[in-house]
């Protein structure tokens, strides 16, 4: 097992604000992560997602040794992230979308050389590795450019390249495609899949972009309110919601009395009506017959629940507990 988290919890002490108080401020305990358990095999690409404030960043910081758990145990390739942080640094790479590890006033190649020095690589090793990753990521034309002059997409690609300068076994990627256009996103995804396929690199990915998750990952762990609410393959997750269908009907003209329906109407705009159907409770043929009876139909589309809606539903279930 490459990554193992058992009964992982993290609490923070938070002082309540009291304006101009002469008394000691009251301290409350905030449970950021509570009893989290998961294991990740070598070579997996795992999505670790959740809404803002769910505990994602706290968990990643514990996995990488930045902060210490309040309780529980973590092993990354047999190492404890806090006790063996220096040794672990040689085995993992980290790339955070909002924080650069490259040096803005240096050229890309000089940033790579500096990172190589940080990881105790010899000059020969570093130059060979730069050549390898430049070829892998197709960034030779960017090496002499100053980092701050790169486009966002170019910088993100170079950030990932820098995170693997020391050839780590595991990469933690936090929002690697944030703010990128579709072309840059596709390029980043291509690079991530190439790393996994050709080098067997384990990828631990967080992203608010569900299309990243669907395109890259075969497993999804969902955390909400500090608790794991789902840990399954994406195929399994989808199969649990295949009973939910979305039916879009386009009428030849606008109709007014559609809201008299007892069915779950998600949207009605002009001549378009979108209905949600639970096939465990309702018969699609009967639903279609009902809505077709209102007026002449121009087109009908039936689709399964989008991944965004599946994840949103899981979030909401946990929020309502």
Coordinates of C-alpha atoms in Angstrom, one line a residue:
X1 CA 0.0 0.0 0.0
X2 CA 1.6 3.3 -1.1
X3 CA -0.7 5.7 0.9
X4 CA -2.5 4.7 4.1
X5 CA -4.6 7.1 6.3
X6 CA -6.2 5.5 9.4
X7 CA -8.6 7.2 11.8
X8 CA -7.1 10.6 10.7
X9 CA -8.4 13.6 12.6
X10 CA -7.4 17.2 12.9
X11 CA -8.7 19.8 15.3
X12 CA -8.0 23.5 15.5
X13 CA -8.4 25.8 18.5
X14 CA -10.3 28.9 17.4
X15 CA -10.5 32.0 19.6
X16 CA -13.8 33.8 19.5
X17 CA -13.6 37.5 18.7
X18 CA -14.7 39.9 21.5
X19 CA -14.3 43.6 20.7
X20 CA -12.4 45.5 23.4
X21 CA -13.0 42.7 25.9
X22 CA -10.8 42.7 29.1
X23 CA -11.6 39.0 29.6
X24 CA -9.8 36.1 28.1
X25 CA -11.4 35.1 24.8
X26 CA -13.3 31.8 24.7
X27 CA -11.6 29.0 22.7
X28 CA -13.7 26.6 20.7
X29 CA -12.6 23.4 19.0
X30 CA -13.0 23.2 15.2
X31 CA -13.0 19.7 13.8
X32 CA -11.5 20.1 10.3
X33 CA -11.0 16.4 9.6
X34 CA -12.7 13.6 11.5
X35 CA -11.8 9.9 11.5
X36 CA -10.8 9.7 7.8
X37 CA -9.7 6.4 6.4
X38 CA -8.5 5.4 3.0
X39 CA -5.7 3.5 1.2
X40 CA -4.2 4.1 -2.2
X41 CA -2.3 1.6 -4.3
X42 CA 0.7 2.5 -6.4
X43 CA -0.2 3.7 -9.8
X44 CA -3.7 4.9 -9.0
X45 CA -5.2 8.3 -10.0
X46 CA -7.5 9.3 -7.2
X47 CA -9.7 12.3 -7.1
X48 CA -10.1 13.8 -3.6
X49 CA -12.9 16.3 -3.8
X50 CA -15.3 18.3 -1.6
X51 CA -16.9 21.7 -1.3
X52 CA -14.9 24.6 0.1
X53 CA -14.2 24.1 3.8
X54 CA -14.7 20.3 3.5
X55 CA -11.2 19.4 4.8
X56 CA -9.4 18.7 1.5
X57 CA -6.5 21.1 2.1
X58 CA -6.1 20.1 5.7
X59 CA -5.9 16.4 4.7
X60 CA -3.3 17.1 2.0
X61 CA -1.2 19.1 4.4
X62 CA -1.2 16.2 6.8
X63 CA -0.4 13.7 4.0
X64 CA 2.6 15.9 3.0
X65 CA 3.8 16.5 6.5
X66 CA 3.0 20.3 6.6
X67 CA 0.8 19.9 9.6
X68 CA 0.5 17.1 12.2
X69 CA -2.7 15.2 12.8
X70 CA -4.5 15.5 16.1
X71 CA -4.9 11.8 16.0
X72 CA -4.6 8.8 13.6
X73 CA -1.8 7.5 11.5
X74 CA -0.4 8.2 8.1
X75 CA 2.1 6.2 6.1
X76 CA 3.4 7.3 2.7
X77 CA 5.5 4.5 1.2
X78 CA 6.2 3.3 4.7
X79 CA 7.2 6.8 6.0
X80 CA 5.4 9.0 8.6
X81 CA 5.0 12.4 6.9
X82 CA 5.7 14.4 10.1
X83 CA 8.5 12.3 11.5
X84 CA 10.1 11.5 8.2
X85 CA 9.3 14.7 6.3
X86 CA 12.8 15.2 4.8
X87 CA 13.0 11.7 3.5
X88 CA 9.4 11.9 2.2
X89 CA 10.2 15.0 0.2
X90 CA 12.3 13.0 -2.2
X91 CA 9.4 10.6 -2.8
X92 CA 6.6 13.1 -3.4
X93 CA 5.9 16.1 -5.7
X94 CA 3.4 18.8 -5.0
X95 CA 1.8 21.3 -7.3
X96 CA -0.7 23.8 -6.0
X97 CA -2.7 25.9 -8.5
X98 CA -2.6 29.0 -6.4
X99 CA 1.0 28.8 -5.2
X100 CA 4.0 28.7 -7.5
X101 CA 7.1 26.7 -6.7
X102 CA 8.9 28.3 -9.7
X103 CA 10.8 31.5 -9.3
X104 CA 9.1 34.3 -11.1
X105 CA 12.2 36.4 -11.9
X106 CA 14.3 33.4 -13.1
X107 CA 14.1 31.6 -16.4
X108 CA 12.3 28.3 -16.4
X109 CA 15.5 26.3 -16.8
X110 CA 17.2 28.2 -13.9
X111 CA 14.1 27.5 -11.7
X112 CA 14.5 23.8 -12.6
X113 CA 18.2 23.9 -11.8
X114 CA 17.5 25.5 -8.4
X115 CA 14.9 22.8 -7.7
X116 CA 17.4 20.1 -8.7
X117 CA 19.8 21.6 -6.2
X118 CA 17.2 21.6 -3.4
X119 CA 16.7 17.9 -4.0
X120 CA 20.5 17.3 -3.8
X121 CA 20.8 16.3 -7.5
X122 CA 24.1 16.7 -9.2
X123 CA 24.5 19.1 -12.1
X124 CA 24.7 16.1 -14.5
X125 CA 21.6 14.5 -13.0
X126 CA 19.7 17.8 -13.1
X127 CA 20.6 18.6 -16.8
X128 CA 19.7 15.1 -17.8
X129 CA 16.4 15.3 -16.0
X130 CA 15.6 18.7 -17.5
X131 CA 16.2 17.3 -20.9
X132 CA 13.8 14.4 -20.1
X133 CA 11.0 16.4 -18.8
X134 CA 11.4 19.1 -21.5
X135 CA 10.9 16.4 -24.1
X136 CA 8.1 14.7 -22.2
X137 CA 6.2 18.0 -21.7
X138 CA 7.3 19.6 -25.0
X139 CA 8.5 22.8 -23.3
X140 CA 12.0 23.2 -24.7
X141 CA 10.9 26.5 -26.3
X142 CA 9.9 27.8 -22.9
X143 CA 13.1 27.0 -20.9
X144 CA 14.8 30.3 -21.5
X145 CA 11.7 32.4 -20.8
X146 CA 11.3 34.2 -17.5
X147 CA 8.6 32.5 -15.5
X148 CA 6.6 35.7 -14.9
X149 CA 6.4 36.1 -18.7
X150 CA 4.7 32.8 -19.3
X151 CA 1.0 32.5 -19.9
X152 CA -1.0 30.8 -17.2
X153 CA -1.3 27.6 -19.2
X154 CA 2.4 27.5 -19.9
X155 CA 3.2 28.2 -16.2
X156 CA 1.0 25.4 -15.0
X157 CA 2.7 22.9 -17.4
X158 CA 6.1 24.1 -16.1
X159 CA 4.9 23.9 -12.5
X160 CA 4.0 20.2 -13.0
X161 CA 7.3 19.6 -14.7
X162 CA 9.1 21.3 -11.8
X163 CA 7.2 19.2 -9.3
X164 CA 8.7 16.0 -10.8
X165 CA 12.3 17.2 -11.3
X166 CA 13.4 14.6 -8.7
X167 CA 11.2 11.8 -10.3
X168 CA 8.8 11.3 -7.3
X169 CA 6.6 8.2 -7.0
X170 CA 3.6 10.3 -5.9
X171 CA 2.3 13.7 -7.1
X172 CA -0.2 15.8 -5.1
X173 CA -2.0 18.1 -7.5
X174 CA -4.3 20.8 -6.1
X175 CA -6.5 22.5 -8.8
X176 CA -3.9 22.0 -11.6
X177 CA -6.3 23.4 -14.3
X178 CA -7.8 26.3 -12.3
X179 CA -8.3 29.4 -14.5
X180 CA -7.2 27.7 -17.7
X181 CA -8.9 27.7 -21.1
X182 CA -10.1 24.4 -22.6
X183 CA -6.9 23.9 -24.8
X184 CA -4.6 24.3 -21.8
X185 CA -6.8 22.1 -19.7
X186 CA -6.6 19.3 -22.2
X187 CA -2.8 19.6 -22.4
X188 CA -2.5 19.4 -18.6
X189 CA -4.7 16.3 -18.5
X190 CA -2.7 14.7 -21.3
X191 CA 0.5 15.3 -19.3
X192 CA -1.0 13.8 -16.1
X193 CA -2.2 10.7 -17.9
X194 CA 1.2 10.3 -19.6
X195 CA 3.0 10.5 -16.3
X196 CA 0.8 7.8 -14.8
X197 CA 0.9 5.5 -17.8
X198 CA 4.6 5.8 -18.7
X199 CA 6.2 6.2 -15.3
X200 CA 3.5 4.6 -13.1
X201 CA 3.3 7.8 -11.0
X202 CA 0.5 7.8 -8.4
X203 CA -1.7 10.9 -8.7
X204 CA -3.6 12.4 -5.8
X205 CA -5.8 15.1 -7.4
X206 CA -8.1 17.8 -6.0
X207 CA -10.2 19.8 -8.4
X208 CA -13.5 21.7 -8.4
X209 CA -13.7 21.0 -12.2
X210 CA -15.7 17.7 -12.4
X211 CA -14.5 17.3 -16.0
X212 CA -11.0 16.9 -14.7
X213 CA -12.1 14.1 -12.4
X214 CA -14.0 12.3 -15.1
X215 CA -11.2 12.6 -17.7
X216 CA -8.4 11.5 -15.3
X217 CA -9.5 9.5 -12.4
X218 CA -10.8 5.9 -11.9
X219 CA -11.6 6.4 -8.2
X220 CA -13.2 9.3 -6.3
X221 CA -13.0 10.1 -2.6
X222 CA -15.5 12.7 -1.5
X223 CA -15.1 14.6 1.8
X224 CA -17.6 16.9 3.3
X225 CA -17.6 18.5 6.8
X226 CA -14.4 16.7 7.5
X227 CA -15.8 13.2 6.9
X228 CA -15.5 10.8 4.0
X229 CA -18.9 10.4 2.5
X230 CA -17.9 8.4 -0.6
X231 CA -15.0 6.2 -1.7
X232 CA -15.7 4.3 -4.8
X233 CA -14.8 4.0 -8.5
X234 CA -16.4 6.6 -10.7
X235 CA -18.2 3.8 -12.6
X236 CA -19.7 2.5 -9.3
X237 CA -20.7 6.0 -8.3
X238 CA -22.4 6.6 -11.7
X239 CA -24.2 3.2 -11.5
X240 CA -25.8 4.1 -8.2
X241 CA -27.4 7.1 -9.9
X242 CA -28.3 5.6 -13.3
X243 CA -31.9 5.5 -12.2
X244 CA -31.9 9.3 -12.4
X245 CA -32.7 10.5 -15.9
X246 CA -33.0 13.9 -17.3
X247 CA -35.6 14.4 -20.1
X248 CA -35.5 17.5 -22.2
X249 CA -38.5 18.2 -24.4
X250 CA -38.6 20.9 -27.1
X251 CA -42.1 21.8 -28.1
X252 CA -43.0 23.5 -31.4
X253 CA -44.5 26.4 -29.5
X254 CA -44.4 27.7 -26.0
X255 CA -46.9 26.3 -23.5
X256 CA -48.3 27.9 -20.4
X257 CA -49.9 25.2 -18.2
X258 CA -47.0 22.8 -17.9
X259 CA -46.5 23.6 -14.2
X260 CA -49.8 21.8 -13.4
X261 CA -47.7 18.6 -13.6
X262 CA -46.9 16.6 -10.5
X263 CA -43.6 15.6 -12.0
X264 CA -40.2 17.1 -11.0
X265 CA -39.7 19.9 -13.6
X266 CA -36.2 21.3 -13.4
X267 CA -36.5 24.0 -16.0
X268 CA -39.0 25.6 -18.3
X269 CA -37.8 28.3 -20.7
X270 CA -39.8 29.2 -23.8
X271 CA -40.6 25.9 -25.6
X272 CA -38.1 23.9 -23.6
X273 CA -38.9 21.8 -20.6
X274 CA -36.5 19.7 -18.5
X275 CA -37.9 16.9 -16.2
X276 CA -36.0 14.8 -13.7
X277 CA -37.2 11.2 -13.6
X278 CA -36.4 8.5 -11.0
X279 CA -36.9 5.2 -13.0
X280 CA -37.2 3.3 -9.7
X281 CA -40.4 5.2 -9.0
X282 CA -41.6 6.4 -12.4
X283 CA -42.1 4.8 -15.8
X284 CA -40.3 6.9 -18.5
X285 CA -42.9 5.9 -21.2
X286 CA -45.7 7.2 -18.9
X287 CA -43.8 10.4 -18.2
X288 CA -43.2 11.0 -22.0
X289 CA -46.8 10.3 -22.8
X290 CA -47.9 12.8 -20.2
X291 CA -45.7 15.6 -21.5
X292 CA -46.2 14.8 -25.2
X293 CA -50.0 15.3 -24.6
X294 CA -49.6 19.0 -24.0
X295 CA -48.5 20.1 -27.4
X296 CA -46.7 19.1 -30.6
X297 CA -43.1 18.0 -29.8
X298 CA -40.1 19.0 -31.9
X299 CA -37.4 17.0 -30.2
X300 CA -36.8 14.8 -27.1
X301 CA -33.4 14.2 -25.4
X302 CA -32.9 11.6 -22.5
X303 CA -29.7 11.6 -20.6
X304 CA -28.3 10.2 -17.3
X305 CA -27.6 12.5 -14.4
X306 CA -24.5 14.6 -15.0
X307 CA -21.5 13.9 -12.7
X308 CA -21.8 17.5 -11.3
X309 CA -25.4 16.7 -10.2
X310 CA -24.4 13.4 -8.6
X311 CA -21.6 15.0 -6.6
X312 CA -23.9 17.9 -5.6
X313 CA -26.5 15.4 -4.4
X314 CA -23.9 13.7 -2.2
X315 CA -22.8 17.0 -0.7
X316 CA -26.4 18.0 0.1
X317 CA -27.1 14.6 1.7
X318 CA -24.2 15.1 4.1
X319 CA -25.2 18.7 4.8
X320 CA -28.7 17.7 5.8
X321 CA -27.5 15.0 8.3

